[in-house]
C-alpha cells in the first residue's frame, strides 16, 4: 500500500456557486482593504475575496476579511426594536415608530428636568462617514447636548490630540507608499502582523525589495518584534523618555536638519533645553534600553535619507499618550522627515472608520475638523444647516471617559450608545456596570442584540451592519473608500443612517435642517463643507462613482484637480495648520504617574489583541474559523516567573488588581518579561475587570496598557468549569 502524499486526497475548494461579486471595503481594521462579497443564486453571501486592482491590498485579505461574509448571519443579530420599563424587566418587541417616539420623549423629559447636557451620546469608529455626519447633525443641531463623544477616546484620541498640538490639525500626514521610500522605520507599540496584517504585508514587501532597518519599541516580543532588526523592550509607559534621549543624541551629535527646523518649526529652544536632561545614561535607567543602543538607534534614524515612525496603542493608550505622539512628530520635524516620501510620522488608525468619525462626526467639534470654540466655524455650520448658531455650545463637552463618571455622580441621567460595547471594552468594568445601572434611560443601538451592554438597556435598536449599508470609510492613509449594500438589512433592522434621520424628525430643529434621504446626499453636503477651505480635509473632488472606479481616493482631493487620486502626503510644502504656518516642537518632561508593580501587585499587566478576534468578539466570536483558532481567554506569562510561583503551563490562575479579579489560563512564553503578563482584551469578564485606565491629561484616553496585578492559585476544577461556560466554540 502506498503511504504519504500520493495516497492523500487532493484538497478541493468547494464551488461556492457565486453568481455575482459585489464591491465593498472591509469593516474591521483601518487598513481599508477592498473586498468583493460573493452572492449565490439564493441571494446569500457565500464568499469574500480581495480586490486585485485596489492599491491598498492588491488582492490580499487577512483571516478576518476572508470570512467577513459570514457575519451577516452570525448568531445574536437583532432584528426587532425591543423596549422595557426597567432594565431588569423583560424586553418586549415594539415598532420602530413607538421605539423612536419613546426615545425622543425620554430625551426631552431628561433635558427639561436636568438640562440639555444631562443626556449623553457615545458613538464609535465603526459607522459609515455619512452616518457620522448625520449623527453629528442630530446631536449638535437637534438634540443639543454637549456630552457627545465616541469610543475613539479609547483608541485614537491621543493621536488626534498629538497631531493637533504638533501640526495644528488632525490628519495622518503619510501613507503606505512611504514604506517603499523610507531609509529607516521605528514602530512604537504597534503589532502590524496581527492587527493590520495587510499593512504589514505592504511593509514586508517593501523590505524584501530594498532592505531598510526596522526598529520595534514594545515591552513584548510581538510578531513584528520578531521580524525587526532591533527590538527595544521598553519599560512600560516610558516611551517619551526614550524619545527625549533619541532627540538628545541627535542634537548633541549635530544630526538634526537645521534648515528645516529654522524654516518650519516653532519653539526649538524649549525642546532643546528639555532634552538636555535626557542623556542616554540617565534615560536608560528609566526606560530600560541601554545607552549604546539609544545612541545607535538615534544615529540610524537621523542619518537615513528619509526616516519614519509609525505607532498604535502602545503609544496612544498611556498616561503620556498625547505626549508620545508629539514625540514621534518632533523626531520627524528635527530630522526634516515630514511630507516627503519615506519621511513621516504616521499614526496607524484602529477601527475601520475611526478616521471618518474624526473628520465628520462633530464629536469633538463641528464637521470637517471645525471647532466649537471658533465663532466663524459655528456660524458657517449654523448657516449651512439653517439654524441659529447660539444653539451650539462654545466649547467641547465631556469625553467618553468623563461621561461615565458624570453618570456616577448623577450629572448625566440618560445615555445613547451607538456601536460600542463598554461593558467589555472600558477599564474597570465592575464600575461601569454600576454606572450603567444608575441611568434613568439607556439606549443601545447595535447590530447584535446579545452584546453585554444590552443587559443594562431600556431600549435596544437593531442596526444593519457593515455591507448591509451604503456609504464610505476613511482608512489610515486618509483614503476614502466605498461600502456598498451587498445584502439588505437583516429582518427589521435598519441602517444607522435611517435611524438618525427618523429620530431627527422628532425634534423641532429636525424640521429646519435638511436631512437627505440617502447617504449620497449626505456625502454631497460634506463635499460642499470641505470645498475651498484652508483645511487639508478637502473631498470636493470626489464622488461615489469616482471612488468606486479608483477603489479608494486619498484626501485632500480638490474639485477641479485632474486625475483620480488625491494627495499621497500632507505638509509637502512645510506649511502647517498653525497660526504662523510652522509646526510646534513640544518639550516633554516625563512625570512617572502610572500604577506600577509593587510588592503587593508585582506584575505589569499589559493587554491588546490577537489576529483572529476583533474587539469584544460580537462578530469574530461567532465565526467558525476565527473562534476555532482562538477560543479561550489566556494570559501570556514568562516561564521563569511561573516556575518561581509553581505555576504550570495551561493551568488556571486568579489575577487580582486593586479593582477586581479574573480567572485565566496560563500560556507560558518568553514573549513577555518575567515581571509582566499580557492578556488579549477580547473576552468579557477578563482583563478589563482588572485594568485601571488612568487618563492622559490631553486626550482623556485610558492607559489600558499599564497597571499592576498579583497572581494567586485557584481551584483548577472550578476554574475549568467557569472557563468552559465562557467560551463558545
Ligand atoms: N485582529 C485585530 N486587529 C485589530 C483590532 C482587533 O481587535 N483585532 N483592533 C483594531 C483597533 S481598534 C486598534 S486600536 C488596533 C490596535 O493595534 P495595536 O496597537 O498594534 O495592538 P495592541 O495589541 O492593542 O497593542 C500593541 C502593542 O502595544 C504594546 N505596548 C504595551 N505597553 C507599551 C508601552 O508602554 N510602550 C510601547 N511602545 N508599547 C507598548 C503591547 O505590548 C502590544 O504589543 O488594531 C486594529 N486591528
Ligand atoms: N484592556 C483593553 N481594553 C481596550 C483596548 C485594549 O487594548 N485593552 N482597546 C480599546 C480600543 S483601541 C477600542 S477601539 C475599544 C473598542 O471597544 P468597543 O467599541 O466597545 O468594541 P466593539 O466590540 O468593536 O464594539 C462595537 C460594537 O458595534 C457593533 N457594530 C458593528 N457594526 C455596527 C454598525 O454598523 N452599526 C451599529 N449600530 N453597530 C455596529 C458591534 O456589534 C459591537 O457591539 O476597546 C478598547 N478597550
Ligand atoms: S487587514 Fe484589516 S482591512 Fe484588511 S482584511 Fe484584515 S481586517 Fe480587513
Ligand atoms: Mo481601537
Coordinates of C-alpha atoms in Angstrom, one line a residue, residues 107-562:
X107 CA -34.6 62.6 25.9
X108 CA -36.8 65.7 26.1
X109 CA -38.0 64.8 29.5
X110 CA -34.5 64.3 30.9
X111 CA -33.3 67.5 29.2
X112 CA -36.3 69.6 30.5
X113 CA -35.8 68.3 34.1
X114 CA -32.0 68.3 34.3
X115 CA -30.7 70.5 31.5
X116 CA -29.7 69.8 27.9
X117 CA -26.3 68.1 28.8
X118 CA -27.9 65.6 31.1
X119 CA -28.4 63.3 28.1
X120 CA -25.2 61.9 26.6
X121 CA -24.3 60.2 23.4
X122 CA -21.3 57.9 22.9
X123 CA -20.7 56.6 19.4
X124 CA -17.9 54.6 17.7
X125 CA -15.4 54.3 14.9
X126 CA -17.4 51.7 13.0
X127 CA -20.2 53.6 11.3
X128 CA -20.1 55.0 7.8
X129 CA -18.8 58.5 7.4
X130 CA -22.2 59.8 6.1
X131 CA -23.8 58.3 9.3
X132 CA -21.3 60.1 11.4
X133 CA -22.0 63.4 9.7
X134 CA -25.8 62.8 10.2
X135 CA -25.4 61.8 13.8
X136 CA -23.5 65.0 14.4
X137 CA -26.3 67.0 12.8
X138 CA -28.8 65.2 15.0
X139 CA -26.8 65.6 18.2
X140 CA -25.3 69.0 17.7
X141 CA -28.1 70.5 15.7
X142 CA -31.3 68.9 17.1
X143 CA -30.8 67.2 20.5
X144 CA -28.3 69.8 21.5
X145 CA -26.3 68.0 24.1
X146 CA -22.6 68.8 24.5
X147 CA -21.8 65.5 26.1
X148 CA -21.3 63.7 22.9
X149 CA -18.2 61.5 22.3
X150 CA -17.1 58.2 20.9
X151 CA -15.2 55.0 21.7
X152 CA -12.3 56.7 19.8
X153 CA -11.4 58.1 23.2
X154 CA -10.3 54.6 24.0
X155 CA -8.4 54.4 20.7
X156 CA -7.3 57.3 18.7
X157 CA -7.8 60.3 21.0
X158 CA -4.1 60.6 21.8
X159 CA -3.1 60.6 18.1
X160 CA -5.7 63.3 17.4
X161 CA -4.5 65.4 20.3
X162 CA -0.8 65.0 19.5
X163 CA -1.3 65.8 15.8
X164 CA -3.3 69.0 16.8
X165 CA -0.6 70.0 19.2
X166 CA 2.3 69.5 16.8
X167 CA 0.8 70.3 13.4
X168 CA -2.3 72.4 14.3
X169 CA -4.6 69.8 12.9
X170 CA -5.5 66.2 12.9
X171 CA -4.8 64.0 9.9
X172 CA -2.1 61.4 9.4
X173 CA 0.5 63.0 7.1
X174 CA 1.9 59.8 5.5
X175 CA 0.8 56.8 3.5
X176 CA 1.6 53.1 2.9
X177 CA 3.7 54.0 -0.1
X178 CA 6.2 55.6 2.3
X179 CA 7.4 52.1 3.1
X180 CA 8.8 51.9 -0.5
X181 CA 10.9 55.0 0.1
X182 CA 12.0 55.1 3.7
X183 CA 15.5 54.5 4.9
X184 CA 14.5 53.6 8.5
X185 CA 11.3 52.8 10.3
X186 CA 10.6 52.9 14.0
X187 CA 7.4 51.1 15.1
X188 CA 6.2 52.3 18.5
X189 CA 3.8 49.9 20.3
X190 CA 2.3 48.6 17.1
X191 CA 2.0 44.9 16.2
X192 CA 1.2 45.1 12.5
X193 CA 1.3 41.4 11.5
X194 CA -1.6 40.7 13.9
X195 CA -3.5 44.0 14.0
X196 CA -3.1 45.3 10.5
X197 CA -1.9 42.3 8.6
X198 CA -2.2 43.8 5.1
X199 CA -0.3 47.0 6.1
X200 CA 2.3 44.6 7.4
X201 CA 2.4 42.8 4.1
X202 CA 3.0 46.1 2.3
X203 CA 5.9 46.8 4.7
X204 CA 7.3 43.3 4.3
X205 CA 7.2 43.5 0.5
X206 CA 8.9 46.9 0.6
X207 CA 11.7 45.5 2.8
X208 CA 12.1 42.5 0.5
X209 CA 12.7 44.7 -2.4
X210 CA 15.1 47.1 -0.6
X211 CA 16.2 46.3 2.9
X212 CA 16.0 49.1 5.5
X213 CA 16.3 48.9 9.3
X214 CA 13.1 48.1 11.2
X215 CA 13.2 49.1 14.9
X216 CA 10.4 47.9 17.1
X217 CA 9.7 49.5 20.5
X218 CA 7.5 47.2 22.6
X219 CA 7.8 45.6 26.0
X220 CA 6.6 42.4 24.5
X221 CA 8.3 40.3 21.8
X222 CA 5.5 40.7 19.3
X223 CA 5.3 39.2 15.9
X224 CA 6.5 42.5 14.5
X225 CA 9.4 42.5 17.0
X226 CA 10.4 39.0 15.8
X227 CA 10.9 40.5 12.3
X228 CA 12.7 43.6 13.5
X229 CA 16.4 44.4 13.1
X230 CA 16.4 46.0 16.5
X231 CA 13.9 45.3 19.2
X232 CA 13.7 47.7 22.1
X233 CA 11.9 46.0 25.0
X234 CA 11.0 49.3 26.7
X235 CA 9.9 49.7 30.4
X236 CA 6.1 50.1 30.1
X237 CA 4.9 53.7 29.8
X238 CA 8.3 55.3 29.3
X239 CA 8.3 55.9 25.6
X240 CA 8.7 59.7 26.0
X241 CA 11.9 59.2 27.9
X242 CA 13.3 57.2 25.0
X243 CA 12.1 59.8 22.6
X244 CA 13.8 62.5 24.6
X245 CA 17.0 60.5 24.7
X246 CA 17.0 60.0 21.0
X247 CA 16.5 63.7 20.4
X248 CA 19.3 64.4 22.9
X249 CA 21.7 62.3 20.9
X250 CA 20.6 63.8 17.6
X251 CA 21.2 67.4 18.9
X252 CA 24.4 66.5 20.7
X253 CA 25.9 65.0 17.6
X254 CA 24.6 67.7 15.2
X255 CA 22.5 65.2 13.2
X256 CA 19.4 67.5 13.1
X257 CA 18.2 69.2 9.9
X258 CA 18.9 72.9 10.8
X259 CA 17.4 74.4 7.7
X260 CA 14.1 72.6 8.2
X261 CA 13.9 73.4 11.9
X262 CA 14.5 77.1 11.2
X263 CA 12.1 77.4 8.3
X264 CA 9.2 75.2 9.5
X265 CA 9.2 74.9 13.3
X266 CA 8.4 76.9 16.5
X267 CA 10.0 76.6 19.9
X268 CA 13.2 74.7 19.1
X269 CA 15.0 76.2 22.1
X270 CA 12.4 75.0 24.6
X271 CA 12.6 71.5 23.2
X272 CA 16.4 71.5 23.1
X273 CA 16.5 72.7 26.8
X274 CA 14.2 69.9 27.8
X275 CA 16.0 67.0 26.0
X276 CA 19.3 68.2 27.5
X277 CA 18.2 66.5 30.8
X278 CA 17.7 63.1 29.0
X279 CA 21.3 62.0 28.3
X280 CA 21.2 58.3 27.4
X281 CA 22.9 57.2 30.7
X282 CA 20.1 58.8 32.7
X283 CA 17.3 57.8 30.3
X284 CA 18.5 54.2 30.2
X285 CA 17.8 53.9 33.9
X286 CA 14.1 54.9 33.4
X287 CA 13.2 53.4 30.0
X288 CA 15.3 50.2 30.3
X289 CA 17.1 50.5 27.0
X290 CA 20.9 50.6 27.3
X291 CA 22.7 53.8 26.4
X292 CA 24.7 52.3 23.5
X293 CA 21.5 51.1 21.8
X294 CA 19.9 54.5 22.3
X295 CA 22.9 56.2 20.6
X296 CA 22.9 53.7 17.8
X297 CA 19.2 54.0 17.1
X298 CA 19.4 57.8 17.1
X299 CA 22.2 57.7 14.5
X300 CA 20.5 55.2 12.3
X301 CA 17.3 57.2 12.3
X302 CA 18.8 60.6 11.8
X303 CA 21.4 59.6 9.2
X304 CA 18.9 57.9 6.9
X305 CA 18.0 59.8 3.8
X306 CA 14.4 59.6 4.9
X307 CA 13.0 58.0 8.1
X308 CA 9.6 57.4 9.6
X309 CA 7.8 56.5 12.8
X310 CA 4.5 54.5 13.0
X311 CA 2.7 53.8 16.2
X312 CA -0.6 52.4 17.5
X313 CA -1.9 51.6 21.0
X314 CA 1.4 51.1 22.8
X315 CA 1.8 54.9 22.5
X316 CA -1.9 56.1 22.5
X317 CA -3.1 54.1 25.5
X318 CA -0.8 55.6 28.1
X319 CA -0.9 58.5 30.6
X320 CA 1.7 60.0 28.2
X321 CA -0.3 59.1 25.0
X322 CA -0.6 62.6 23.6
X323 CA 3.0 63.4 24.5
X324 CA 4.2 60.2 22.9
X325 CA 2.5 61.2 19.7
X326 CA 4.1 64.7 19.8
X327 CA 7.4 62.9 20.5
X328 CA 7.1 60.9 17.2
X329 CA 6.2 64.2 15.5
X330 CA 9.2 66.1 16.9
X331 CA 11.6 63.3 15.9
X332 CA 10.3 63.7 12.4
X333 CA 10.5 67.5 12.5
X334 CA 14.0 67.7 13.9
X335 CA 15.3 65.5 11.1
X336 CA 13.2 67.1 8.3
X337 CA 11.1 64.0 7.9
X338 CA 7.6 65.3 7.2
X339 CA 5.8 65.4 3.9
X340 CA 8.5 63.7 1.9
X341 CA 8.4 60.1 0.5
X342 CA 9.5 57.8 3.3
X343 CA 9.8 60.6 5.8
X344 CA 6.7 60.8 8.0
X345 CA 5.0 60.4 11.4
X346 CA 2.2 58.0 10.7
X347 CA -0.4 57.0 13.3
X348 CA -1.8 53.6 12.4
X349 CA -5.5 54.0 12.9
X350 CA -7.6 51.4 14.8
X351 CA -11.2 50.8 13.7
X352 CA -12.3 50.7 10.0
X353 CA -13.7 54.2 10.2
X354 CA -12.1 55.9 13.2
X355 CA -10.9 58.5 10.6
X356 CA -14.4 59.1 9.4
X357 CA -15.6 60.0 12.9
X358 CA -12.6 62.3 13.5
X359 CA -13.3 64.1 10.2
X360 CA -17.1 64.4 10.2
X361 CA -19.0 63.3 13.3
X362 CA -18.8 66.6 15.3
X363 CA -17.9 64.6 18.4
X364 CA -15.2 66.9 19.5
X365 CA -16.3 69.9 17.4
X366 CA -18.2 70.6 14.2
X367 CA -18.0 68.8 10.8
X368 CA -14.8 68.9 8.7
X369 CA -12.4 69.5 11.6
X370 CA -14.2 72.7 12.6
X371 CA -14.0 73.9 16.2
X372 CA -16.9 74.7 18.6
X373 CA -14.5 77.3 20.1
X374 CA -14.3 79.3 16.8
X375 CA -17.1 81.7 16.1
X376 CA -16.6 81.6 12.4
X377 CA -16.8 77.8 12.4
X378 CA -20.1 77.8 14.4
X379 CA -21.6 80.4 12.1
X380 CA -20.6 78.5 8.9
X381 CA -22.2 75.3 10.1
X382 CA -25.3 77.0 11.5
X383 CA -25.8 78.8 8.2
X384 CA -25.3 75.6 6.2
X385 CA -27.8 73.7 8.4
X386 CA -30.2 76.6 8.7
X387 CA -30.2 77.0 12.5
X388 CA -29.2 79.7 14.9
X389 CA -25.5 79.5 15.9
X390 CA -26.4 80.2 19.5
X391 CA -27.8 76.6 19.6
X392 CA -24.2 75.3 19.7
X393 CA -22.0 75.3 22.8
X394 CA -18.9 77.4 22.6
X395 CA -16.5 74.7 23.8
X396 CA -16.3 71.0 23.7
X397 CA -18.1 68.9 26.3
X398 CA -17.1 65.7 28.1
X399 CA -15.0 62.9 26.6
X400 CA -16.3 59.4 26.8
X401 CA -14.1 58.6 29.8
X402 CA -15.6 61.7 31.7
X403 CA -19.2 60.9 30.7
X404 CA -19.2 57.6 32.7
X405 CA -18.0 59.3 36.0
X406 CA -20.6 62.0 35.4
X407 CA -23.3 59.3 35.3
X408 CA -22.0 58.0 38.5
X409 CA -22.2 61.4 40.1
X410 CA -25.7 62.0 38.8
X411 CA -24.9 64.8 36.4
X412 CA -25.9 62.6 33.4
X413 CA -29.2 60.7 33.5
X414 CA -29.6 59.3 30.0
X415 CA -27.2 57.7 27.6
X416 CA -27.4 56.5 24.0
X417 CA -24.6 54.1 22.9
X418 CA -24.2 53.6 19.2
X419 CA -21.9 50.7 18.1
X420 CA -19.8 50.3 21.2
X421 CA -19.8 47.8 24.0
X422 CA -18.3 49.4 27.1
X423 CA -19.3 46.5 29.4
X424 CA -16.3 44.7 27.9
X425 CA -14.1 47.4 26.4
X426 CA -13.9 50.1 29.2
X427 CA -11.4 49.8 32.0
X428 CA -12.7 48.6 35.4
X429 CA -15.9 47.1 34.1
X430 CA -17.5 46.4 37.5
X431 CA -17.5 50.2 38.0
X432 CA -19.0 50.6 34.5
X433 CA -21.8 48.1 35.4
X434 CA -22.8 50.1 38.5
X435 CA -22.7 53.2 36.4
X436 CA -25.0 51.9 33.7
X437 CA -27.4 50.6 36.4
X438 CA -27.8 54.2 37.6
X439 CA -29.1 55.5 34.4
X440 CA -32.8 56.6 34.0
X441 CA -32.7 55.7 30.4
X442 CA -30.1 53.7 28.3
X443 CA -30.4 53.1 24.6
X444 CA -28.2 50.6 22.9
X445 CA -28.1 50.7 19.1
X446 CA -26.1 47.8 17.9
X447 CA -26.1 45.3 15.0
X448 CA -26.1 42.5 17.6
X449 CA -28.6 42.3 20.4
X450 CA -26.5 39.9 22.5
X451 CA -23.8 42.5 23.3
X452 CA -23.1 42.6 27.1
X453 CA -24.2 46.2 27.4
X454 CA -27.7 45.5 26.2
X455 CA -28.3 43.8 29.6
X456 CA -28.5 47.2 31.1
X457 CA -30.5 48.9 28.4
X458 CA -34.1 50.1 28.5
X459 CA -34.3 50.3 24.7
X460 CA -32.4 48.3 22.1
X461 CA -32.4 49.4 18.5
X462 CA -31.3 46.8 15.9
X463 CA -28.9 48.3 13.4
X464 CA -28.0 46.9 10.0
X465 CA -24.3 46.0 9.8
X466 CA -21.4 46.9 7.5
X467 CA -22.2 46.0 3.9
X468 CA -26.0 45.9 4.5
X469 CA -25.5 49.7 4.3
X470 CA -24.3 52.3 1.8
X471 CA -21.6 54.9 2.3
X472 CA -17.8 55.4 2.9
X473 CA -15.0 54.6 5.2
X474 CA -11.6 56.6 5.5
X475 CA -8.6 54.4 6.3
X476 CA -5.2 55.0 8.0
X477 CA -3.7 56.8 5.0
X478 CA -6.7 59.2 4.5
X479 CA -8.2 57.0 1.7
X480 CA -11.9 57.3 1.3
X481 CA -13.4 54.0 0.0
X482 CA -16.9 52.8 -0.7
X483 CA -19.0 50.4 1.3
X484 CA -22.0 49.2 -0.7
X485 CA -25.0 47.3 0.4
X486 CA -24.3 43.9 -0.9
X487 CA -27.3 42.5 1.1
X488 CA -30.5 44.0 2.5
X489 CA -30.6 44.7 6.3
X490 CA -31.5 41.6 8.3
X491 CA -35.1 41.3 9.5
X492 CA -36.5 44.6 10.7
X493 CA -33.0 46.0 11.5
X494 CA -32.4 49.4 9.9
X495 CA -29.3 51.3 8.7
X496 CA -28.0 53.7 11.4
X497 CA -28.4 56.4 8.8
X498 CA -32.2 55.8 8.6
X499 CA -32.5 55.6 12.4
X500 CA -30.7 59.1 12.8
X501 CA -33.0 60.6 10.1
X502 CA -36.1 59.3 11.7
X503 CA -35.2 60.4 15.2
X504 CA -34.3 63.9 13.9
X505 CA -37.9 64.4 12.7
X506 CA -39.0 64.2 16.4
X507 CA -37.1 67.3 17.4
X508 CA -38.0 70.9 16.4
X509 CA -34.7 71.7 14.6
X510 CA -35.1 68.4 12.7
X511 CA -37.7 70.0 10.5
X512 CA -35.5 73.1 9.9
X513 CA -32.3 71.2 9.0
X514 CA -32.3 69.2 5.7
X515 CA -31.7 65.5 6.2
X516 CA -31.1 63.9 2.8
X517 CA -32.8 60.6 2.5
X518 CA -29.8 58.7 1.1
X519 CA -26.1 58.7 2.0
X520 CA -25.0 60.1 -1.3
X521 CA -27.0 63.2 -0.4
X522 CA -25.1 63.5 2.9
X523 CA -21.8 62.9 1.0
X524 CA -22.6 65.9 -1.3
X525 CA -23.2 68.1 1.8
X526 CA -19.8 67.0 3.2
X527 CA -18.2 67.8 -0.1
X528 CA -19.6 71.3 0.0
X529 CA -18.5 71.9 3.5
X530 CA -14.9 70.8 2.6
X531 CA -14.7 72.8 -0.6
X532 CA -12.2 75.7 -0.9
X533 CA -11.3 75.8 2.7
X534 CA -7.8 76.3 4.0
X535 CA -8.1 72.9 5.6
X536 CA -6.3 69.8 4.4
X537 CA -9.5 67.9 4.7
X538 CA -11.0 68.6 1.2
X539 CA -13.1 65.9 -0.5
X540 CA -14.8 68.2 -3.0
X541 CA -13.1 66.4 -6.0
X542 CA -14.6 63.0 -5.0
X543 CA -17.9 61.3 -5.9
X544 CA -19.2 57.8 -5.2
X545 CA -18.6 56.8 -8.8
X546 CA -15.0 58.2 -8.8
X547 CA -14.2 56.5 -5.5
X548 CA -15.5 53.2 -6.7
X549 CA -13.7 53.4 -10.0
X550 CA -10.4 54.3 -8.3
X551 CA -11.0 51.8 -5.5
X552 CA -10.4 54.5 -2.9
X553 CA -9.2 58.1 -3.1
X554 CA -7.0 60.0 -0.5
X555 CA -7.9 63.4 0.8
X556 CA -7.2 66.2 0.1
X557 CA -8.8 65.7 -3.3
X558 CA -9.9 69.1 -4.5
X559 CA -12.6 70.0 -7.0
X560 CA -11.2 70.7 -10.5
X561 CA -8.0 68.8 -9.9
X562 CA -7.2 66.3 -12.6

